[in-house]
Structure formats: structure tokens, C-alpha cells
């Protein structure tokens, strides 16, 4: 079971200002029956795949933001509603504590299941003054509340984790001795780890960065690497594996703006096109992701017991 958390990818239109439509994405197109990752592709694609339109606004005015969007994905609770507004960037203390009180890792632990965060950190990250003061991402705060270990540079170099950019190219700029790998090699590393867990989580946020910077060159790299990564992941997964892709907000699907968007975001389920219907919901939104993951893991345990 794999959750890939795509940061900053909304379901945009088939237009010149949407890089996810303009740029070549042969693997995504193959999976979506010839369509790009756009709003028009929403629906069931074959017997084991579905692309859902997902509300990231969560009934709260304003543009969806990273801190509360991620908090909702990791907890299954409406973070912007609880906080009274969408919150951007790194979460303030109140939201961090709210996330650490209950999240997907803790919910998995209570059921006797294991989830892990595949992203690897450098020692320098935890030495930063801001990190020491508690300024960490929602994904990091959630992990630190659990019993699961933090993956470091040693695990990355041993192929026991994946860097946030998949190929390590941004890390190699800071540490030249770190070898850059291909997106397909990152898939091999992910799958080697995934077999030991019920749920593996990876956060990819360069898509959000490229959108904020309106950097077309970075966007080309992001889309190419992500498309190759996803294609290899789907081709190499086992029959009973399920891939769930979701984003906390829109951004990079509209290169005209440097802000987030209020576009719906994708929930792309590959390997199980039906379980989402078992999740109680009036409208499919980010609060549905944790219940979906728990139900998928539960069904897998029932099948193998």
C-alpha cells in the first residue's frame, strides 16, 4: 500500500497555462486512457483505477494552504475548520499539537498496523535553529509523534528511503558526493521498503515549489521525473498493492499565478477502483483520505488472514 502525497497539483483545464496538460506525460496518459492529469479525466478508468475530484477548500473561505491541507490529509479531520482559517507553510504550535494528538501513524499503531514515512532527512535539517524551535512540516510533525524511526542520509544512501525530489538532484547540489539516481531506481528503493509495511508515505513538494516560482524549467523536470516515477511504480507494483495519490491544494496546474488555486485536487486510486465508495461522505474531500487508507489496509489484512 502506498500513499504518494503530491504537493501543489490541482485538476486544471486543458489549456496552455496548465503544464500538466502541455508537457509530455506519456505514462500518465497511458494510465488515464489517453488523457492528461486534468479535470476532464475524472472518473473510473478500467476495472482497477479511478480518478476522483477532491475538494481541498473544505468549506472554509480562501485559498487552500499547505499546513491545514496536509494536516487534513494526515489526520482525516477538517484542519482549516478547526483552526478557523487555511494556514500556509509550516504549522504554528496549535496546529502541530492538533496533528500530533491523532494522525494516520497513531491510528495505524492502535490497530496493530505499521506505516512509515519514506522521505529521508539530512543531519543538517535537525540542526537548524528553526527546526529546533519546532518549525517542521506537518508530515514531519506527524512522524515524530509516532514510534516509527526518522530516515536519515545513511538510509538514503543504502537505498532504504527516498529523497523528497525522488532522484536526489537537489541534495547533490549541497552534498556533491551524493549520487543522483533515476526516478525508476527510486521506485526500486521504495518497493524494497514497502514490503515491510502496511502503508508507505512519500511527500513530493517540488511541484508546489515550481508553481510558486512559475519556473518553467523546474516544472519540466518535475513533470518528467514524476511521470517516469509513476509509470515505473505502477508497472512494478504487485497485484494486491494499491497506490493512492493526493494533493493538499492546487498550484502548479496554472502557471499564470504564483499562488495556490481553488481547483479541486486529484485522489487517484490505482489498484482498487471501488473501496472509496465504502467511505461515508457527502462530498469527496481531503477528510476522506485517512478513512480510505484505513479501509484499504483493513481489507488487505482480511484477505491475507
Coordinates of C-alpha atoms in Angstrom, one line a residue:
X1 CA 0.0 0.0 0.0
X2 CA 1.5 3.3 -1.0
X3 CA 0.3 6.9 -0.4
X4 CA 2.2 9.4 -2.5
X5 CA 1.5 12.9 -1.3
X6 CA 1.8 15.2 -4.3
X7 CA 2.0 18.8 -3.1
X8 CA 0.6 21.5 -5.2
X9 CA -1.1 19.7 -8.1
X10 CA -4.7 20.6 -8.8
X11 CA -7.0 19.3 -11.5
X12 CA -6.8 22.1 -14.1
X13 CA -8.1 22.7 -17.5
X14 CA -6.9 21.5 -20.9
X15 CA -5.2 24.8 -21.7
X16 CA -1.8 26.4 -22.5
X17 CA -1.4 27.6 -18.9
X18 CA -1.5 24.1 -17.5
X19 CA 1.9 22.5 -17.6
X20 CA 0.4 19.1 -16.7
X21 CA -1.6 19.3 -20.0
X22 CA 1.1 21.0 -22.2
X23 CA 4.1 18.9 -21.1
X24 CA 4.5 15.3 -22.4
X25 CA 3.4 12.8 -19.8
X26 CA 3.4 9.5 -21.7
X27 CA 3.0 7.3 -18.6
X28 CA 0.2 9.4 -17.1
X29 CA -1.6 9.5 -20.5
X30 CA -1.2 5.7 -20.8
X31 CA -2.8 5.2 -17.3
X32 CA -5.6 7.6 -17.9
X33 CA -6.6 6.2 -21.2
X34 CA -5.0 8.9 -23.3
X35 CA -5.9 11.8 -21.1
X36 CA -3.6 14.2 -19.2
X37 CA -3.9 14.7 -15.4
X38 CA -6.7 17.3 -15.9
X39 CA -10.2 17.7 -14.6
X40 CA -11.7 16.2 -17.7
X41 CA -10.1 12.9 -16.9
X42 CA -12.1 12.4 -13.7
X43 CA -14.0 9.1 -13.5
X44 CA -13.3 5.4 -13.4
X45 CA -10.6 4.2 -15.8
X46 CA -10.8 0.5 -16.2
X47 CA -11.7 -2.0 -13.5
X48 CA -8.9 -1.1 -11.0
X49 CA -8.4 2.6 -11.3
X50 CA -10.4 5.7 -10.5
X51 CA -9.6 9.5 -10.5
X52 CA -11.7 11.4 -8.1
X53 CA -12.3 15.2 -8.0
X54 CA -11.4 16.2 -4.4
X55 CA -12.4 19.3 -2.5
X56 CA -9.5 21.0 -0.8
X57 CA -11.3 24.1 0.3
X58 CA -13.2 22.1 3.0
X59 CA -16.0 24.7 3.4
X60 CA -13.6 27.4 4.6
X61 CA -13.3 30.7 2.6
X62 CA -9.9 31.5 1.0
X63 CA -7.4 29.5 -1.0
X64 CA -6.4 26.1 0.4
X65 CA -2.9 26.1 2.0
X66 CA -0.2 23.6 2.8
X67 CA -0.3 23.4 6.6
X68 CA -4.0 22.9 7.0
X69 CA -4.3 20.8 3.8
X70 CA -1.6 18.5 4.9
X71 CA -3.0 18.3 8.4
X72 CA -6.3 17.2 7.0
X73 CA -4.7 14.5 4.8
X74 CA -2.7 13.2 7.7
X75 CA -5.5 13.2 10.3
X76 CA -8.8 12.7 8.5
X77 CA -10.1 15.8 10.3
X78 CA -11.0 19.2 8.9
X79 CA -8.0 21.3 9.9
X80 CA -9.0 24.7 8.4
X81 CA -12.4 24.4 10.1
X82 CA -10.7 23.5 13.4
X83 CA -8.2 26.4 13.1
X84 CA -10.7 28.9 11.7
X85 CA -8.8 29.5 8.5
X86 CA -6.5 28.0 5.9
X87 CA -2.9 28.2 7.2
X88 CA 0.1 28.2 4.9
X89 CA 3.7 26.9 5.2
X90 CA 4.9 25.3 8.4
X91 CA 2.2 24.8 11.0
X92 CA 2.0 27.0 14.1
X93 CA 2.2 25.3 17.5
X94 CA -1.5 24.9 17.9
X95 CA -1.9 23.1 14.6
X96 CA 1.3 21.0 15.3
X97 CA -0.2 19.8 18.6
X98 CA -3.5 19.1 16.9
X99 CA -1.8 16.9 14.3
X100 CA 0.4 15.1 16.8
X101 CA -2.6 14.3 19.0
X102 CA -4.0 12.0 16.3
X103 CA -2.8 11.1 12.9
X104 CA -2.5 8.3 10.4
X105 CA 0.6 6.8 12.1
X106 CA -1.1 6.7 15.5
X107 CA -4.3 5.3 14.1
X108 CA -2.4 2.6 12.3
X109 CA -0.5 1.8 15.5
X110 CA -3.7 1.4 17.5
X111 CA -4.8 -1.2 15.1
X112 CA -1.5 -3.1 15.2
X113 CA -0.5 -2.0 11.7
X114 CA 2.6 -0.2 10.5
X115 CA 3.0 3.0 8.5
X116 CA 6.3 4.7 7.6
X117 CA 7.5 7.9 6.0
X118 CA 9.8 7.2 3.2
X119 CA 11.4 10.7 2.9
X120 CA 15.0 10.9 4.2
X121 CA 16.4 13.8 6.2
X122 CA 19.9 15.2 6.4
X123 CA 21.5 15.8 9.8
X124 CA 21.7 19.5 8.9
X125 CA 17.9 19.7 8.9
X126 CA 17.6 18.9 12.5
X127 CA 20.4 21.2 13.5
X128 CA 18.7 24.2 12.0
X129 CA 17.6 26.8 14.6
X130 CA 14.1 26.8 13.2
X131 CA 13.8 23.1 13.4
X132 CA 15.0 23.1 17.0
X133 CA 12.3 25.6 17.8
X134 CA 9.7 23.2 16.4
X135 CA 9.2 24.7 12.9
X136 CA 8.7 21.5 11.0
X137 CA 6.2 20.4 8.3
X138 CA 3.0 18.6 9.1
X139 CA 4.4 15.4 7.6
X140 CA 7.4 15.7 9.9
X141 CA 5.4 16.6 13.0
X142 CA 3.1 13.6 12.4
X143 CA 6.0 11.2 12.0
X144 CA 7.7 12.5 15.2
X145 CA 4.5 11.7 17.2
X146 CA 4.8 8.0 16.3
X147 CA 7.1 5.1 17.1
X148 CA 8.4 5.0 13.6
X149 CA 12.1 6.0 13.1
X150 CA 13.1 9.0 11.1
X151 CA 15.0 8.0 7.9
X152 CA 18.3 9.8 7.6
X153 CA 21.0 10.2 5.0
X154 CA 22.5 6.8 5.8
X155 CA 19.2 5.1 4.9
X156 CA 19.0 7.1 1.7
X157 CA 22.5 6.1 0.6
X158 CA 21.7 2.4 1.5
X159 CA 18.5 2.5 -0.7
X160 CA 16.2 2.3 2.4
X161 CA 14.4 5.5 1.7
X162 CA 13.8 8.2 -1.0
X163 CA 14.7 11.9 -1.1
X164 CA 11.8 14.4 -1.4
X165 CA 12.8 15.1 -5.1
X166 CA 12.9 11.4 -6.0
X167 CA 16.3 11.5 -7.8
X168 CA 18.4 13.4 -5.1
X169 CA 19.4 16.1 -7.6
X170 CA 18.6 18.9 -5.3
X171 CA 20.6 17.2 -2.5
X172 CA 23.6 16.6 -4.7
X173 CA 23.8 20.4 -5.2
X174 CA 24.5 20.7 -1.5
X175 CA 26.4 17.4 -1.0
X176 CA 28.2 16.6 -4.2
X177 CA 29.2 13.1 -3.0
X178 CA 25.6 12.0 -3.1
X179 CA 24.9 10.1 -6.3
X180 CA 22.0 11.2 -8.4
X181 CA 19.7 8.3 -9.4
X182 CA 17.0 7.8 -12.0
X183 CA 13.3 8.0 -11.0
X184 CA 13.0 4.3 -11.8
X185 CA 15.7 3.5 -9.3
X186 CA 13.8 5.4 -6.6
X187 CA 10.9 3.1 -7.3
X188 CA 13.1 0.1 -6.6
X189 CA 14.1 1.6 -3.3
X190 CA 10.5 2.4 -2.4
X191 CA 9.2 -1.1 -3.1
X192 CA 12.1 -2.7 -1.2
X193 CA 10.9 -0.8 1.9
X194 CA 7.2 -1.1 1.2
X195 CA 7.1 -4.9 1.6
X196 CA 7.8 -4.5 5.3
X197 CA 4.9 -2.1 6.0
X198 CA 1.1 -1.8 5.6
X199 CA 1.4 1.8 4.4
X200 CA 4.3 3.8 2.9
X201 CA 4.0 7.6 2.7
X202 CA 6.2 9.8 0.5
X203 CA 5.9 13.6 0.1
X204 CA 6.9 15.2 -3.1
X205 CA 6.7 19.0 -3.0
X206 CA 8.8 20.3 -5.9
X207 CA 5.6 20.6 -7.9
X208 CA 4.4 23.2 -5.4
X209 CA 7.8 25.0 -5.4
X210 CA 7.8 25.1 -9.2
X211 CA 4.3 26.6 -9.2
X212 CA 5.2 29.3 -6.7
X213 CA 8.3 30.2 -8.7
X214 CA 6.4 30.0 -12.0
X215 CA 9.7 28.3 -13.1
X216 CA 9.0 26.6 -16.4
X217 CA 12.4 24.8 -16.4
X218 CA 11.9 23.4 -13.0
X219 CA 8.3 22.4 -14.0
X220 CA 9.7 20.4 -16.9
X221 CA 12.0 18.5 -14.6
X222 CA 9.2 17.9 -12.1
X223 CA 6.7 16.6 -14.6
X224 CA 9.2 14.4 -16.4
X225 CA 10.6 12.8 -13.2
X226 CA 7.1 12.4 -11.7
X227 CA 5.7 10.9 -14.9
X228 CA 8.6 8.4 -15.1
X229 CA 8.4 7.6 -11.4
X230 CA 4.7 6.9 -11.5
X231 CA 4.9 4.8 -14.7
X232 CA 7.6 2.6 -13.2
X233 CA 5.7 2.3 -9.9
X234 CA 2.5 1.1 -11.5
X235 CA 4.4 -1.3 -13.7
X236 CA 6.3 -2.9 -10.8
X237 CA 3.7 -3.0 -8.1
X238 CA 2.2 -6.3 -7.1
X239 CA -1.4 -7.2 -7.9
X240 CA -2.7 -6.5 -4.4
X241 CA -0.8 -3.2 -4.0
X242 CA -2.9 0.0 -4.0
X243 CA -1.4 3.4 -4.9
X244 CA -3.2 6.5 -3.6
X245 CA -2.1 9.9 -5.0
X246 CA -3.5 13.1 -3.4
X247 CA -2.6 16.7 -3.2
X248 CA -3.2 19.3 -0.4
X249 CA -4.1 22.1 -2.8
X250 CA -3.8 23.2 -6.4
X251 CA -1.0 25.4 -7.7
X252 CA 1.2 24.1 -10.5
X253 CA -1.7 23.4 -12.8
X254 CA -1.9 27.2 -13.5
X255 CA 1.5 28.6 -14.4
X256 CA -0.1 32.1 -14.8
X257 CA -0.3 32.6 -11.0
X258 CA 2.3 32.2 -8.2
X259 CA -0.4 31.5 -5.6
X260 CA -2.4 28.4 -4.8
X261 CA -5.6 27.8 -6.6
X262 CA -9.1 26.7 -5.5
X263 CA -9.2 24.0 -8.2
X264 CA -10.2 20.5 -7.0
X265 CA -7.3 18.2 -6.4
X266 CA -6.9 14.6 -7.5
X267 CA -7.4 11.5 -5.5
X268 CA -6.1 8.9 -7.9
X269 CA -6.5 5.3 -6.7
X270 CA -4.6 2.7 -8.7
X271 CA -5.2 -0.9 -7.9
X272 CA -8.7 -0.6 -6.3
X273 CA -11.4 1.4 -8.0
X274 CA -14.2 0.6 -5.6
X275 CA -13.3 0.9 -1.9
X276 CA -13.7 4.6 -1.9
X277 CA -17.4 4.1 -2.3
X278 CA -17.4 2.4 1.2
X279 CA -16.2 5.6 2.9
X280 CA -19.1 7.7 4.3
X281 CA -19.1 11.1 2.7
X282 CA -21.4 13.8 1.4
X283 CA -18.7 15.3 -0.8
X284 CA -15.3 13.7 -1.5
X285 CA -12.7 15.9 0.1
X286 CA -9.4 15.7 1.9
X287 CA -11.0 14.3 5.1
X288 CA -11.8 11.1 3.2
X289 CA -8.1 10.1 2.7
X290 CA -7.4 8.6 6.1
X291 CA -10.6 6.6 6.2
X292 CA -9.8 5.4 2.7
X293 CA -6.3 4.3 3.7
X294 CA -7.5 2.5 6.9
X295 CA -10.2 0.7 5.0
X296 CA -7.8 -0.4 2.3
X297 CA -5.3 -1.7 4.9
X298 CA -8.2 -3.5 6.7
X299 CA -9.4 -5.2 3.6
X300 CA -5.9 -6.4 2.8
X301 CA -5.5 -7.9 6.3
X302 CA -8.8 -9.6 5.9
X303 CA -7.8 -11.1 2.6
X304 CA -4.5 -12.4 3.8
X305 CA -5.7 -13.7 7.2

